Each structure stands twice: as C-alpha cells, then as structure tokens.
C-alpha cells in the first residue's frame, strides 16, 4: 500500500508541475508573456492643469480654458489703412489730421498763371513757377519743381503732380482730405495739420493747410482734380518756413491747376 500511495503522490506532483509550466508559457505564437506594468511616457508639457482623480480613481475631465476675446483692430496714427476700417474711419482716427469744419473758409485766389507745366499722365497742368523755382527730376512723381536748398535745413519747397496715390472717395472733398493726410509722408516725423482753406474747384477740391513739426512749420496745399484719366490727378505743393518768402506761390499754384485740353 505504501508503494501505491508513493506512486500516486509522484503522479500528482508531476501533474502540478506540468500545469505551472503550461501557465507560464504562451499558448500560441501570437501571444506575448505579460511583463511588469510600466508607467506611460510623460505627456508633453502643457499649460492646461492635469486631471484631478476622484475618490474612485477615475480622473475627472479638465475644463477647457476660457477663450480670450479677439482684440478689436484700432487704426494706427500714420498708417494708410488699419485692418477692418474704411479709409475715412482711419482718417478720423488719426490725431495728426483734425476734422474739417465749416469754420474753414474759402480763400481769395490770384489770377491763373499763363506759363504751364503739362503732365499727360494726370491730364493736368500746373503753373510753371519762376525763379528761384526750377524743374527737377520728377521720380517718383510725374512732374516736379523745387526751390534751391537752404543752408542749415534739409527741407525745401516743392511742387509735384502725380496720379492720385490714395483711394478715391465718392466725395471730392473726402478724397482731398485723404490726399492731404498722405502728404504727411513728405514732411518731418511728428507733423500735424491745421486747415487754412477749403473749397471746390473745377472737377475736384482744393485744401490749403499748415503743417507743424516741432518749432517749425510749412505751408502746403493739395488740389485733387479729374483730368479725364483712369484716376484723378493730384497737385501738391509745400514750402517750409525757412523759405517763407515763397509762401505766396502756394496761392498761385492752387489757382492755376487746370485740366489739359
């Protein structure tokens, strides 16, 4: 009997060992033995807070960060046109250019000049000013007259014509306002306008104004006129206070701009 019990014990032990081996080995070629569980790779750094685990161990969803309101575009003084604004809205937001009110009066104009500079690109003619004015290389304009430079100053008077360099408006007056603002690109930095005269001219509008920069200033004028070309023409004259004796020529210019034909 003892031999029988010993035999049964040996058989049982062998069966248990075989069972352990079967459990430890993969049951097929597509299965992999489970290894120790490792933490997943760290997630990339994020500004969002990590989820907070609940008592049951299930993480609660992290609330989405609130969206900041999109900033509204604001016209930048000196810029030609701020995004989202019309040309006139950008003009009215420019502190360098005051509103043109009814207090700005017409001015008495001298007789038109007989000697002219003809600009076929704009369809306009402007007075040919006498000495000390002289014609000069026009680029980037289409005609140009200048005063000789003054010692101690980089500024000098000039009279130029060119096709309208800004967006034409429905009103010739508004177009002239935008043109006057554009001329600040040709005055010293920090320049500001004050209006002296405003009036309608044949097929357009005329503005005369003072440009103040620091302790100095210039007198200037623009005439926007339809010369029958693809877009209106612009005549622009400016004279610094270092050449103030030639300020009277500004009236001669604005009275003498005319359409070719």
PDB file of N, CA, C and O in Angstrom, residues 113-119 122 124-149 155-162 186 219 221 234-240 243 246 249-250 252-254 256-258:
ATOM      1  N   UNK A 113      -1.879 131.444 -63.651  1.00  0.00           N
ATOM      2  CA  UNK A 113      -0.652 131.691 -64.409  1.00  0.00           C
ATOM      3  C   UNK A 113      -0.841 131.277 -65.866  1.00  0.00           C
ATOM      4  O   UNK A 113      -1.649 130.410 -66.192  1.00  0.00           O
ATOM      5  N   UNK A 114      -0.066 131.910 -66.754  1.00  0.00           N
ATOM      6  CA  UNK A 114      -0.153 131.585 -68.175  1.00  0.00           C
ATOM      7  C   UNK A 114       0.871 130.526 -68.582  1.00  0.00           C
ATOM      8  O   UNK A 114       0.627 129.730 -69.494  1.00  0.00           O
ATOM      9  N   UNK A 115       2.006 130.543 -67.930  1.00  0.00           N
ATOM     10  CA  UNK A 115       3.047 129.555 -68.257  1.00  0.00           C
ATOM     11  C   UNK A 115       2.760 128.285 -67.454  1.00  0.00           C
ATOM     12  O   UNK A 115       2.594 128.342 -66.226  1.00  0.00           O
ATOM     13  N   UNK A 116       2.729 127.149 -68.134  1.00  0.00           N
ATOM     14  CA  UNK A 116       2.278 125.911 -67.505  1.00  0.00           C
ATOM     15  C   UNK A 116       3.285 124.772 -67.697  1.00  0.00           C
ATOM     16  O   UNK A 116       4.048 124.752 -68.669  1.00  0.00           O
ATOM     17  N   UNK A 117       3.237 123.842 -66.766  1.00  0.00           N
ATOM     18  CA  UNK A 117       3.905 122.539 -66.908  1.00  0.00           C
ATOM     19  C   UNK A 117       2.798 121.522 -67.136  1.00  0.00           C
ATOM     20  O   UNK A 117       1.904 121.370 -66.291  1.00  0.00           O
ATOM     21  N   UNK A 118       2.849 120.842 -68.270  1.00  0.00           N
ATOM     22  CA  UNK A 118       1.792 119.902 -68.631  1.00  0.00           C
ATOM     23  C   UNK A 118       2.197 118.478 -68.258  1.00  0.00           C
ATOM     24  O   UNK A 118       3.305 118.036 -68.575  1.00  0.00           O
ATOM     25  N   UNK A 119       1.298 117.805 -67.581  1.00  0.00           N
ATOM     26  CA  UNK A 119       1.539 116.429 -67.143  1.00  0.00           C
ATOM     27  C   UNK A 119       0.495 115.520 -67.805  1.00  0.00           C
ATOM     28  O   UNK A 119      -0.654 115.458 -67.381  1.00  0.00           O
ATOM     29  N   UNK A 122      -1.384 112.663 -65.706  1.00  0.00           N
ATOM     30  CA  UNK A 122      -2.520 113.009 -64.848  1.00  0.00           C
ATOM     31  C   UNK A 122      -3.616 113.740 -65.609  1.00  0.00           C
ATOM     32  O   UNK A 122      -4.743 113.853 -65.117  1.00  0.00           O
ATOM     33  N   UNK A 124      -3.370 116.889 -66.163  1.00  0.00           N
ATOM     34  CA  UNK A 124      -3.422 118.203 -65.512  1.00  0.00           C
ATOM     35  C   UNK A 124      -2.249 119.069 -65.965  1.00  0.00           C
ATOM     36  O   UNK A 124      -1.213 118.575 -66.425  1.00  0.00           O
ATOM     37  N   UNK A 125      -2.427 120.363 -65.783  1.00  0.00           N
ATOM     38  CA  UNK A 125      -1.347 121.337 -65.969  1.00  0.00           C
ATOM     39  C   UNK A 125      -1.265 122.184 -64.709  1.00  0.00           C
ATOM     40  O   UNK A 125      -2.288 122.508 -64.090  1.00  0.00           O
ATOM     41  N   UNK A 126      -0.026 122.530 -64.311  1.00  0.00           N
ATOM     42  CA  UNK A 126       0.191 123.383 -63.130  1.00  0.00           C
ATOM     43  C   UNK A 126       1.056 124.562 -63.552  1.00  0.00           C
ATOM     44  O   UNK A 126       1.754 124.503 -64.578  1.00  0.00           O
ATOM     45  N   UNK A 127       1.024 125.656 -62.799  1.00  0.00           N
ATOM     46  CA  UNK A 127       1.837 126.822 -63.162  1.00  0.00           C
ATOM     47  C   UNK A 127       3.322 126.473 -63.216  1.00  0.00           C
ATOM     48  O   UNK A 127       3.831 125.717 -62.378  1.00  0.00           O
ATOM     49  N   UNK A 128       3.993 127.026 -64.211  1.00  0.00           N
ATOM     50  CA  UNK A 128       5.452 126.941 -64.249  1.00  0.00           C
ATOM     51  C   UNK A 128       5.973 128.129 -63.437  1.00  0.00           C
ATOM     52  O   UNK A 128       5.937 129.280 -63.890  1.00  0.00           O
ATOM     53  N   UNK A 129       6.452 127.850 -62.243  1.00  0.00           N
ATOM     54  CA  UNK A 129       6.862 128.905 -61.331  1.00  0.00           C
ATOM     55  C   UNK A 129       8.205 129.490 -61.757  1.00  0.00           C
ATOM     56  O   UNK A 129       9.104 128.765 -62.205  1.00  0.00           O
ATOM     57  N   UNK A 130       8.335 130.815 -61.597  1.00  0.00           N
ATOM     58  CA  UNK A 130       9.584 131.490 -61.984  1.00  0.00           C
ATOM     59  C   UNK A 130      10.674 131.309 -60.944  1.00  0.00           C
ATOM     60  O   UNK A 130      10.482 130.679 -59.895  1.00  0.00           O
ATOM     61  N   UNK A 131      11.820 131.894 -61.228  1.00  0.00           N
ATOM     62  CA  UNK A 131      12.949 131.804 -60.290  1.00  0.00           C
ATOM     63  C   UNK A 131      12.554 132.318 -58.908  1.00  0.00           C
ATOM     64  O   UNK A 131      11.769 133.264 -58.807  1.00  0.00           O
ATOM     65  N   UNK A 132      13.087 131.691 -57.874  1.00  0.00           N
ATOM     66  CA  UNK A 132      14.156 130.680 -57.841  1.00  0.00           C
ATOM     67  C   UNK A 132      13.680 129.234 -58.056  1.00  0.00           C
ATOM     68  O   UNK A 132      14.465 128.299 -57.893  1.00  0.00           O
ATOM     69  N   UNK A 133      12.402 129.026 -58.376  1.00  0.00           N
ATOM     70  CA  UNK A 133      11.926 127.673 -58.672  1.00  0.00           C
ATOM     71  C   UNK A 133      12.601 127.164 -59.950  1.00  0.00           C
ATOM     72  O   UNK A 133      12.895 127.934 -60.866  1.00  0.00           O
ATOM     73  N   UNK A 134      12.784 125.850 -59.986  1.00  0.00           N
ATOM     74  CA  UNK A 134      13.294 125.228 -61.219  1.00  0.00           C
ATOM     75  C   UNK A 134      12.765 123.796 -61.313  1.00  0.00           C
ATOM     76  O   UNK A 134      12.446 123.158 -60.295  1.00  0.00           O
ATOM     77  N   UNK A 135      12.669 123.309 -62.550  1.00  0.00           N
ATOM     78  CA  UNK A 135      12.212 121.939 -62.758  1.00  0.00           C
ATOM     79  C   UNK A 135      13.294 120.959 -62.312  1.00  0.00           C
ATOM     80  O   UNK A 135      14.492 121.268 -62.371  1.00  0.00           O
ATOM     81  N   UNK A 136      12.836 119.797 -61.859  1.00  0.00           N
ATOM     82  CA  UNK A 136      13.743 118.822 -61.250  1.00  0.00           C
ATOM     83  C   UNK A 136      13.332 117.435 -61.706  1.00  0.00           C
ATOM     84  O   UNK A 136      12.223 117.247 -62.209  1.00  0.00           O
ATOM     85  N   UNK A 137      14.224 116.463 -61.550  1.00  0.00           N
ATOM     86  CA  UNK A 137      13.871 115.073 -61.855  1.00  0.00           C
ATOM     87  C   UNK A 137      12.596 114.683 -61.132  1.00  0.00           C
ATOM     88  O   UNK A 137      12.500 114.839 -59.909  1.00  0.00           O
ATOM     89  N   UNK A 138      11.620 114.194 -61.885  1.00  0.00           N
ATOM     90  CA  UNK A 138      10.276 114.035 -61.326  1.00  0.00           C
ATOM     91  C   UNK A 138      10.113 112.822 -60.422  1.00  0.00           C
ATOM     92  O   UNK A 138       9.300 112.848 -59.492  1.00  0.00           O
ATOM     93  N   UNK A 139      10.810 111.714 -60.681  1.00  0.00           N
ATOM     94  CA  UNK A 139      10.572 110.463 -59.954  1.00  0.00           C
ATOM     95  C   UNK A 139      10.625 110.676 -58.438  1.00  0.00           C
ATOM     96  O   UNK A 139      11.482 111.426 -57.951  1.00  0.00           O
ATOM     97  N   UNK A 140       9.689 110.072 -57.698  1.00  0.00           N
ATOM     98  CA  UNK A 140       8.652 109.120 -58.105  1.00  0.00           C
ATOM     99  C   UNK A 140       7.354 109.784 -58.566  1.00  0.00           C
ATOM    100  O   UNK A 140       6.342 109.111 -58.712  1.00  0.00           O
ATOM    101  N   UNK A 141       7.372 111.128 -58.789  1.00  0.00           N
ATOM    102  CA  UNK A 141       6.192 111.840 -59.268  1.00  0.00           C
ATOM    103  C   UNK A 141       6.227 111.902 -60.794  1.00  0.00           C
ATOM    104  O   UNK A 141       7.116 111.320 -61.427  1.00  0.00           O
ATOM    105  N   UNK A 142       5.275 112.602 -61.379  1.00  0.00           N
ATOM    106  CA  UNK A 142       5.265 112.715 -62.831  1.00  0.00           C
ATOM    107  C   UNK A 142       5.674 114.109 -63.311  1.00  0.00           C
ATOM    108  O   UNK A 142       5.940 114.294 -64.489  1.00  0.00           O
ATOM    109  N   UNK A 143       5.713 115.090 -62.439  1.00  0.00           N
ATOM    110  CA  UNK A 143       6.355 116.380 -62.700  1.00  0.00           C
ATOM    111  C   UNK A 143       6.800 116.937 -61.358  1.00  0.00           C
ATOM    112  O   UNK A 143       6.215 116.610 -60.318  1.00  0.00           O
ATOM    113  N   UNK A 144       7.842 117.778 -61.387  1.00  0.00           N
ATOM    114  CA  UNK A 144       8.380 118.289 -60.121  1.00  0.00           C
ATOM    115  C   UNK A 144       9.108 119.599 -60.351  1.00  0.00           C
ATOM    116  O   UNK A 144       9.908 119.729 -61.286  1.00  0.00           O
ATOM    117  N   UNK A 145       8.815 120.583 -59.481  1.00  0.00           N
ATOM    118  CA  UNK A 145       9.548 121.846 -59.428  1.00  0.00           C
ATOM    119  C   UNK A 145      10.001 122.045 -57.989  1.00  0.00           C
ATOM    120  O   UNK A 145       9.263 121.708 -57.051  1.00  0.00           O
ATOM    121  N   UNK A 146      11.203 122.595 -57.798  1.00  0.00           N
ATOM    122  CA  UNK A 146      11.747 122.739 -56.446  1.00  0.00           C
ATOM    123  C   UNK A 146      12.378 124.112 -56.260  1.00  0.00           C
ATOM    124  O   UNK A 146      12.772 124.782 -57.233  1.00  0.00           O
ATOM    125  N   UNK A 147      12.481 124.509 -54.992  1.00  0.00           N
ATOM    126  CA  UNK A 147      13.265 125.674 -54.607  1.00  0.00           C
ATOM    127  C   UNK A 147      14.677 125.211 -54.275  1.00  0.00           C
ATOM    128  O   UNK A 147      14.889 124.050 -53.889  1.00  0.00           O
ATOM    129  N   UNK A 148      15.673 126.082 -54.398  1.00  0.00           N
ATOM    130  CA  UNK A 148      17.042 125.682 -54.036  1.00  0.00           C
ATOM    131  C   UNK A 148      17.127 125.383 -52.537  1.00  0.00           C
ATOM    132  O   UNK A 148      16.384 125.959 -51.734  1.00  0.00           O
ATOM    133  N   UNK A 149      18.009 124.467 -52.131  1.00  0.00           N
ATOM    134  CA  UNK A 149      18.138 124.158 -50.700  1.00  0.00           C
ATOM    135  C   UNK A 149      18.617 125.370 -49.915  1.00  0.00           C
ATOM    136  O   UNK A 149      19.306 126.249 -50.433  1.00  0.00           O
ATOM    137  N   UNK A 155      15.058 120.789 -45.643  1.00  0.00           N
ATOM    138  CA  UNK A 155      13.757 120.972 -46.266  1.00  0.00           C
ATOM    139  C   UNK A 155      13.815 122.076 -47.304  1.00  0.00           C
ATOM    140  O   UNK A 155      14.526 123.073 -47.134  1.00  0.00           O
ATOM    141  N   UNK A 156      13.058 121.905 -48.355  1.00  0.00           N
ATOM    142  CA  UNK A 156      12.923 122.952 -49.357  1.00  0.00           C
ATOM    143  C   UNK A 156      11.579 122.815 -50.053  1.00  0.00           C
ATOM    144  O   UNK A 156      10.952 121.746 -50.040  1.00  0.00           O
ATOM    145  N   UNK A 157      11.129 123.894 -50.636  1.00  0.00           N
ATOM    146  CA  UNK A 157       9.834 123.895 -51.286  1.00  0.00           C
ATOM    147  C   UNK A 157       9.806 122.993 -52.504  1.00  0.00           C
ATOM    148  O   UNK A 157      10.814 122.835 -53.205  1.00  0.00           O
ATOM    149  N   UNK A 158       8.648 122.388 -52.752  1.00  0.00           N
ATOM    150  CA  UNK A 158       8.487 121.583 -53.959  1.00  0.00           C
ATOM    151  C   UNK A 158       7.031 121.606 -54.406  1.00  0.00           C
ATOM    152  O   UNK A 158       6.108 121.741 -53.590  1.00  0.00           O
ATOM    153  N   UNK A 159       6.852 121.484 -55.717  1.00  0.00           N
ATOM    154  CA  UNK A 159       5.547 121.387 -56.349  1.00  0.00           C
ATOM    155  C   UNK A 159       5.587 120.156 -57.241  1.00  0.00           C
ATOM    156  O   UNK A 159       6.438 120.065 -58.133  1.00  0.00           O
ATOM    157  N   UNK A 160       4.683 119.203 -56.995  1.00  0.00           N
ATOM    158  CA  UNK A 160       4.701 117.943 -57.740  1.00  0.00           C
ATOM    159  C   UNK A 160       3.294 117.611 -58.223  1.00  0.00           C
ATOM    160  O   UNK A 160       2.294 118.093 -57.679  1.00  0.00           O
ATOM    161  N   UNK A 161       3.227 116.795 -59.261  1.00  0.00           N
ATOM    162  CA  UNK A 161       1.966 116.206 -59.708  1.00  0.00           C
ATOM    163  C   UNK A 161       2.167 114.705 -59.859  1.00  0.00           C
ATOM    164  O   UNK A 161       3.285 114.226 -60.103  1.00  0.00           O
ATOM    165  N   UNK A 162       1.062 113.956 -59.723  1.00  0.00           N
ATOM    166  CA  UNK A 162       1.101 112.507 -59.890  1.00  0.00           C
ATOM    167  C   UNK A 162      -0.330 111.989 -59.926  1.00  0.00           C
ATOM    168  O   UNK A 162      -1.255 112.682 -59.473  1.00  0.00           O
ATOM    169  N   UNK A 186       5.688 113.225 -46.655  1.00  0.00           N
ATOM    170  CA  UNK A 186       6.738 114.067 -47.231  1.00  0.00           C
ATOM    171  C   UNK A 186       7.039 115.271 -46.342  1.00  0.00           C
ATOM    172  O   UNK A 186       7.594 116.276 -46.823  1.00  0.00           O
ATOM    173  N   UNK A 219       3.858 125.624 -45.104  1.00  0.00           N
ATOM    174  CA  UNK A 219       2.549 125.860 -45.715  1.00  0.00           C
ATOM    175  C   UNK A 219       2.441 124.885 -46.884  1.00  0.00           C
ATOM    176  O   UNK A 219       3.417 124.684 -47.626  1.00  0.00           O
ATOM    177  N   UNK A 221      -0.504 122.691 -49.787  1.00  0.00           N
ATOM    178  CA  UNK A 221      -1.821 122.629 -50.415  1.00  0.00           C
ATOM    179  C   UNK A 221      -1.889 121.397 -51.304  1.00  0.00           C
ATOM    180  O   UNK A 221      -0.866 120.940 -51.833  1.00  0.00           O
ATOM    181  N   UNK A 234      -3.303 114.524 -58.814  1.00  0.00           N
ATOM    182  CA  UNK A 234      -3.007 115.270 -57.585  1.00  0.00           C
ATOM    183  C   UNK A 234      -1.903 116.274 -57.860  1.00  0.00           C
ATOM    184  O   UNK A 234      -0.857 115.926 -58.425  1.00  0.00           O
ATOM    185  N   UNK A 235      -2.133 117.523 -57.460  1.00  0.00           N
ATOM    186  CA  UNK A 235      -1.089 118.543 -57.423  1.00  0.00           C
ATOM    187  C   UNK A 235      -0.831 118.856 -55.952  1.00  0.00           C
ATOM    188  O   UNK A 235      -1.767 119.131 -55.194  1.00  0.00           O
ATOM    189  N   UNK A 236       0.439 118.815 -55.545  1.00  0.00           N
ATOM    190  CA  UNK A 236       0.809 119.011 -54.141  1.00  0.00           C
ATOM    191  C   UNK A 236       1.979 119.976 -54.078  1.00  0.00           C
ATOM    192  O   UNK A 236       2.995 119.800 -54.758  1.00  0.00           O
ATOM    193  N   UNK A 237       1.831 121.021 -53.254  1.00  0.00           N
ATOM    194  CA  UNK A 237       2.895 121.995 -53.068  1.00  0.00           C
ATOM    195  C   UNK A 237       3.130 122.185 -51.576  1.00  0.00           C
ATOM    196  O   UNK A 237       2.192 122.197 -50.779  1.00  0.00           O
ATOM    197  N   UNK A 238       4.393 122.305 -51.187  1.00  0.00           N
ATOM    198  CA  UNK A 238       4.751 122.562 -49.790  1.00  0.00           C
ATOM    199  C   UNK A 238       5.984 123.448 -49.754  1.00  0.00           C
ATOM    200  O   UNK A 238       6.901 123.296 -50.570  1.00  0.00           O
ATOM    201  N   UNK A 239       6.005 124.404 -48.803  1.00  0.00           N
ATOM    202  CA  UNK A 239       7.118 125.334 -48.648  1.00  0.00           C
ATOM    203  C   UNK A 239       7.408 125.482 -47.154  1.00  0.00           C
ATOM    204  O   UNK A 239       6.517 125.877 -46.388  1.00  0.00           O
ATOM    205  N   UNK A 240       8.645 125.201 -46.695  1.00  0.00           N
ATOM    206  CA  UNK A 240       8.968 125.321 -45.270  1.00  0.00           C
ATOM    207  C   UNK A 240       9.117 126.773 -44.845  1.00  0.00           C
ATOM    208  O   UNK A 240       9.280 127.675 -45.671  1.00  0.00           O
ATOM    209  N   UNK A 243      11.797 129.159 -46.002  1.00  0.00           N
ATOM    210  CA  UNK A 243      11.622 129.810 -47.309  1.00  0.00           C
ATOM    211  C   UNK A 243      10.260 130.514 -47.358  1.00  0.00           C
ATOM    212  O   UNK A 243       9.600 130.549 -48.389  1.00  0.00           O
ATOM    213  N   UNK A 246       8.391 132.520 -50.094  1.00  0.00           N
ATOM    214  CA  UNK A 246       7.751 131.894 -51.247  1.00  0.00           C
ATOM    215  C   UNK A 246       6.376 131.313 -50.899  1.00  0.00           C
ATOM    216  O   UNK A 246       5.756 130.659 -51.737  1.00  0.00           O
ATOM    217  N   UNK A 249       3.548 131.788 -53.306  1.00  0.00           N
ATOM    218  CA  UNK A 249       3.450 130.968 -54.514  1.00  0.00           C
ATOM    219  C   UNK A 249       2.407 129.860 -54.377  1.00  0.00           C
ATOM    220  O   UNK A 249       1.944 129.322 -55.389  1.00  0.00           O
ATOM    221  N   UNK A 250       2.046 129.527 -53.142  1.00  0.00           N
ATOM    222  CA  UNK A 250       1.049 128.473 -52.941  1.00  0.00           C
ATOM    223  C   UNK A 250      -0.292 128.898 -53.525  1.00  0.00           C
ATOM    224  O   UNK A 250      -0.992 128.101 -54.162  1.00  0.00           O
ATOM    225  N   UNK A 252      -0.692 130.918 -56.031  1.00  0.00           N
ATOM    226  CA  UNK A 252      -0.544 130.858 -57.487  1.00  0.00           C
ATOM    227  C   UNK A 252      -0.719 129.431 -57.988  1.00  0.00           C
ATOM    228  O   UNK A 252      -1.301 129.208 -59.064  1.00  0.00           O
ATOM    229  N   UNK A 253      -0.229 128.476 -57.204  1.00  0.00           N
ATOM    230  CA  UNK A 253      -0.344 127.071 -57.623  1.00  0.00           C
ATOM    231  C   UNK A 253      -1.800 126.623 -57.627  1.00  0.00           C
ATOM    232  O   UNK A 253      -2.311 126.103 -58.626  1.00  0.00           O
ATOM    233  N   UNK A 254      -2.495 126.810 -56.499  1.00  0.00           N
ATOM    234  CA  UNK A 254      -3.850 126.267 -56.392  1.00  0.00           C
ATOM    235  C   UNK A 254      -4.826 126.964 -57.343  1.00  0.00           C
ATOM    236  O   UNK A 254      -5.820 126.381 -57.774  1.00  0.00           O
ATOM    237  N   UNK A 256      -3.941 127.954 -60.317  1.00  0.00           N
ATOM    238  CA  UNK A 256      -3.540 127.689 -61.675  1.00  0.00           C
ATOM    239  C   UNK A 256      -3.650 126.258 -62.137  1.00  0.00           C
ATOM    240  O   UNK A 256      -3.391 125.963 -63.306  1.00  0.00           O
ATOM    241  N   UNK A 257      -4.019 125.322 -61.241  1.00  0.00           N
ATOM    242  CA  UNK A 257      -4.162 123.914 -61.679  1.00  0.00           C
ATOM    243  C   UNK A 257      -5.380 123.814 -62.594  1.00  0.00           C
ATOM    244  O   UNK A 257      -6.464 124.320 -62.286  1.00  0.00           O
ATOM    245  N   UNK A 258      -5.192 123.174 -63.745  1.00  0.00           N
ATOM    246  CA  UNK A 258      -6.308 123.048 -64.700  1.00  0.00           C
ATOM    247  C   UNK A 258      -6.206 121.732 -65.458  1.00  0.00           C
ATOM    248  O   UNK A 258      -5.157 121.048 -65.443  1.00  0.00           O
TER     249      UNK A 258
END
